[in-house]
Every structure is written in C-alpha cells, then in structure tokens.
Short mmCIF file of C-alpha atoms in Angstrom, two decimals:
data_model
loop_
_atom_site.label_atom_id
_atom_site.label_comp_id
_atom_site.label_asym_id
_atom_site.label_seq_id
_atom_site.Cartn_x
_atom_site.Cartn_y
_atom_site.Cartn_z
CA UNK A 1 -31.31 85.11 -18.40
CA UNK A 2 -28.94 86.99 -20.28
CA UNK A 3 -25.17 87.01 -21.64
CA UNK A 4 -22.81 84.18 -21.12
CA UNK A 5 -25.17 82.08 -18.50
CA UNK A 6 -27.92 82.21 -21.48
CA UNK A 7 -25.72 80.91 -23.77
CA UNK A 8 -24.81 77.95 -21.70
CA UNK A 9 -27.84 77.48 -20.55
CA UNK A 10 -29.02 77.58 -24.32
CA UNK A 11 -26.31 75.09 -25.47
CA UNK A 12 -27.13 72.64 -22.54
CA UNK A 13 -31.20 72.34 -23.68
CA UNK A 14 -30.16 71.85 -27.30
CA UNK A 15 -27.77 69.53 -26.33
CA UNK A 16 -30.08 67.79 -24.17
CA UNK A 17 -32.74 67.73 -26.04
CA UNK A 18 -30.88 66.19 -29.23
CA UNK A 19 -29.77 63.30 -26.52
CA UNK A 20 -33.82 62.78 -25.72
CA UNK A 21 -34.51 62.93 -29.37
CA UNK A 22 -31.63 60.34 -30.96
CA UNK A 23 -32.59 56.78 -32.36
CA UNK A 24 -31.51 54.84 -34.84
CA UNK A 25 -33.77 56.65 -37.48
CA UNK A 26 -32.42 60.05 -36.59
CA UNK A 27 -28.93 58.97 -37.13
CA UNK A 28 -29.75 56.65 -40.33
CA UNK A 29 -28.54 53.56 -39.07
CA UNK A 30 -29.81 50.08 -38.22
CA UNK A 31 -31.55 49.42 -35.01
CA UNK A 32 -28.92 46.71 -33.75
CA UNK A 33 -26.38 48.69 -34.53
CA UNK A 34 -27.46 51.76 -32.70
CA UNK A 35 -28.50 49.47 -29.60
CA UNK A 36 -24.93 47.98 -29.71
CA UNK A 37 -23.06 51.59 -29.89
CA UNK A 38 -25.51 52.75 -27.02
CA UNK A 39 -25.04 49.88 -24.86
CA UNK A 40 -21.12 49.28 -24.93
CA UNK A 41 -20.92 46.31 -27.01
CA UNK A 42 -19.50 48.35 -30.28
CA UNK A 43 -17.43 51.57 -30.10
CA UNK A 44 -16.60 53.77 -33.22
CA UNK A 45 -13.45 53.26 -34.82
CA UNK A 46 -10.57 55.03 -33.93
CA UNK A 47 -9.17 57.44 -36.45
CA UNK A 48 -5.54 58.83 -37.12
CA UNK A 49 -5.42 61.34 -34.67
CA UNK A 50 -6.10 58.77 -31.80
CA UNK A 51 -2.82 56.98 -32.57
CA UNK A 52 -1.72 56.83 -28.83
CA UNK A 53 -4.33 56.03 -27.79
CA UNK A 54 -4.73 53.19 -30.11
CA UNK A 55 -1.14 51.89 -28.78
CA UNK A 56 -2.13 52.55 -25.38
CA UNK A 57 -5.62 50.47 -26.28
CA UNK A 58 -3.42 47.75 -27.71
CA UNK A 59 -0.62 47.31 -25.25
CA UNK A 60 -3.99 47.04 -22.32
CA UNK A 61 -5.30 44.17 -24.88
CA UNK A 62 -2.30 42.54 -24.28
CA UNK A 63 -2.03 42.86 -21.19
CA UNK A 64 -5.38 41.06 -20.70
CA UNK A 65 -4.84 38.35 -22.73
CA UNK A 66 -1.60 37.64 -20.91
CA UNK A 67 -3.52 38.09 -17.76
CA UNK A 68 -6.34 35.75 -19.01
CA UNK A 69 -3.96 33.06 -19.83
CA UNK A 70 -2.04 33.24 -16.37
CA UNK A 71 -5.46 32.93 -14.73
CA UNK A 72 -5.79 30.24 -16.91
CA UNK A 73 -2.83 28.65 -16.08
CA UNK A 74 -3.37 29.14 -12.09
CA UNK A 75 -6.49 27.17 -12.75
CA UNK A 76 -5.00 24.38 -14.26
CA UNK A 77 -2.00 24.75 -11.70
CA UNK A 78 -4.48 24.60 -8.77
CA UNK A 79 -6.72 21.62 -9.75
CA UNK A 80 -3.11 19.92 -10.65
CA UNK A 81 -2.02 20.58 -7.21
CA UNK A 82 -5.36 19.32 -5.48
CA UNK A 83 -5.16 16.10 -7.73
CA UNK A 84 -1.31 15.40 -6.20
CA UNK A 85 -2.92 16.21 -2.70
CA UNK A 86 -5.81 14.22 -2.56
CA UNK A 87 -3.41 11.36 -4.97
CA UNK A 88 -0.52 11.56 -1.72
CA UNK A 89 -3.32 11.44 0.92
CA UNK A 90 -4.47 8.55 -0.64
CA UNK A 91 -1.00 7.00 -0.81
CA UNK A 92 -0.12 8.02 2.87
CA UNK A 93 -3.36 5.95 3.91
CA UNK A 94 -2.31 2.72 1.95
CA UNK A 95 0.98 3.51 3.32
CA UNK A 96 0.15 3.86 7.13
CA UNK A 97 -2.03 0.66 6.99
CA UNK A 98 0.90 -1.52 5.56
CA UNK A 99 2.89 -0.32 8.27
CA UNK A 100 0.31 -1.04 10.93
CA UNK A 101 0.04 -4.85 9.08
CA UNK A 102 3.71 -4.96 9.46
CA UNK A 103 4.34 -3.92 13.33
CA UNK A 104 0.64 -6.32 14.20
CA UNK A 105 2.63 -9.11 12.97
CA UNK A 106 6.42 -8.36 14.18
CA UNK A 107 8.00 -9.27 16.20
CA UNK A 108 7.36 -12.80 15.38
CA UNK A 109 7.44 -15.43 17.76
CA UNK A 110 10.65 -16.61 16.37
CA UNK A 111 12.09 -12.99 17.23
CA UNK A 112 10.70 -13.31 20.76
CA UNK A 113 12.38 -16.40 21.23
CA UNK A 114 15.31 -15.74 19.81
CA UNK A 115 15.23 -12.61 22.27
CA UNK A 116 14.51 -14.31 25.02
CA UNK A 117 17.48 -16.69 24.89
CA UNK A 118 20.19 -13.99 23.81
CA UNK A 119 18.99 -12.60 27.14
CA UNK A 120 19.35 -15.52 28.79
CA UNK A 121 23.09 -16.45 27.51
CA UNK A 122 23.84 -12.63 28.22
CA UNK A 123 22.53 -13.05 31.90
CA UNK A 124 24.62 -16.56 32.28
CA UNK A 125 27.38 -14.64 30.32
CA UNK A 126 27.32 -12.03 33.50
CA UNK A 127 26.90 -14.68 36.00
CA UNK A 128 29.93 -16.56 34.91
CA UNK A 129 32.33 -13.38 34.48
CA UNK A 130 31.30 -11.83 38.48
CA UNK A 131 31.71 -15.56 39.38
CA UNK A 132 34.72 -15.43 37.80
CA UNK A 133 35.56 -12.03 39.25
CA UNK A 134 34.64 -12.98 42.62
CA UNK A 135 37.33 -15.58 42.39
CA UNK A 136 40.07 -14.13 40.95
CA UNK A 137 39.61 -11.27 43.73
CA UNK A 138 39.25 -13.63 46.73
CA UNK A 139 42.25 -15.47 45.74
CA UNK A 140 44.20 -12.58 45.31
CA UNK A 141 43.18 -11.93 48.66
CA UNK A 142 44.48 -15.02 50.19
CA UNK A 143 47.13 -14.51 48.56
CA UNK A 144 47.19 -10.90 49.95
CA UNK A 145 46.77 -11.84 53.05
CA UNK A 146 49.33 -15.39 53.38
CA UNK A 147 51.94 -12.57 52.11
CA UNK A 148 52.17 -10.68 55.73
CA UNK A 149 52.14 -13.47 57.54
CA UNK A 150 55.18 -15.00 55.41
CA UNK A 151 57.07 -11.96 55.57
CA UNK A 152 56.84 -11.75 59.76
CA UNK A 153 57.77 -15.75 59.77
CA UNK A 154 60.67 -14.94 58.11
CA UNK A 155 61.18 -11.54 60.08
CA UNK A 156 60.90 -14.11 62.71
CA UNK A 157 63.28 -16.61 61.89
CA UNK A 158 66.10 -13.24 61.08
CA UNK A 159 65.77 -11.83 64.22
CA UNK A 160 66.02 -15.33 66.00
CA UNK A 161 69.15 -16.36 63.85
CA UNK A 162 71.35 -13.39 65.06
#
C-alpha cells in the first residue's frame, strides 16, 4: 500500500491500537474515574471555545427539568382525578340507594288515599256538571219546542180574528 491510502490506513491502526491499549494507568488517572468517563456517567468539562454549546447544553437542562416537573405534576393531577372519580362513584351509590329508600316508601298510604278521594270528588264533580248540563239543555228544549207551538196558536187565533 502506498501514498495517501497508506497513510490512512497507517493513521487508522495507530489510532486503533491506542483505543485497545488505553486504561486508567496509561492515562494517569484513577480507575473510577476512567470507568465513569468510559461509561457515560462523567463527561470532560467544557472549555471556552464550547460556549454555545454550553448555552445550548443549558437551555436542554432546562428544558428537562421543566419537563420532569410537568410529568410530575400530571402524576399528581391524575391520581387527584381518580381519587374525585372513585370519591363521586361512591357518592352516586349512597345517592341512588336513598332515592330507591325514598320511592319504596312513597307514595304513602295517606297519599293513596288522599288520591283516591280527589278522584272520587272529581268524578262526582263531572257527574253533577253533565247532570247539570243535561238539564239545562233539555229544558231549553222544551222550551224550544213549546215556542212553535205558541207562535202557530197565536198565528191561529190572527188569522181567525180577521
């Protein structure tokens, strides 16, 4: 291999092989340290020329400790809203079963009775008035009808006087 693909190539196996070769002795630090850097946990500090970065770092911080606290707050939101469901379900029970005590013992039997005899004096009420009705029509149809009969009498009695 020869001219710019050697190189690369050359720069890749020293490169790789300084990865297979680095611990925390090679670097001169301490063991916990070096496992922390390697596995995520710690990341070097940022330095001047990072500055954007460190603002763009911050404002995502932010971000997630807003988000965190909403999350939080949904949570507490949520289990508030299941207490005030299961808190109203219980109410609605209690409720329903009042009303079925209620409506078992109502109408009374002083209700019925009372019932029964307004429907009685309403019936009598309605008896009375088509009685009276009846009456009142019959005799205004005697009347009616002793009206012609008057009326030829005296048509009578005119034509016999001339």
């Amino acid at each position: 291999m020869s001219g710019e693909s050697g190189y690369f190539f050359t720069n890749l196996s020293c490169a790789l092989q300084f990865v297979q070769d680095m611990n925390y002795a090679s670097l001169k630090m301490d063991r916990s340290e070096f496992e922390a850097y390697t596995s995520g946990d710690l990341v070097p500090p940022l330095n001047m020329m990072n500055c954007g970065c460190n603002q763009a770092l911050g404002s995502m911080e932010e971000s997630l400790a807003r988000l965190r606290e909403l999350i939080e707050r949904q949570h507490t939101l949520s289990s508030r809203i299941d207490e005030v469901e299961r808190r109203l379900s219980a109410e609605e029970a209690e409720l329903s079963e009042e009303f079925r005590k209620v409506l078992s013992s109502y109408p009374s039997e002083e209700y019925q009775k009372l019932k029964e005899q307004i429907a009685r004096e309403e019936k009598e009420t309605m008896e009375v008035c088509s009685l009276t009705s009846t009456f009142t029509n019959s005799s205004r149809s005697s009347a009616e009808a002793e009206e012609p009969e008057k009326m030829r009498d005296n048509a009578t009695s005119t034509a016999v006087e001339q």
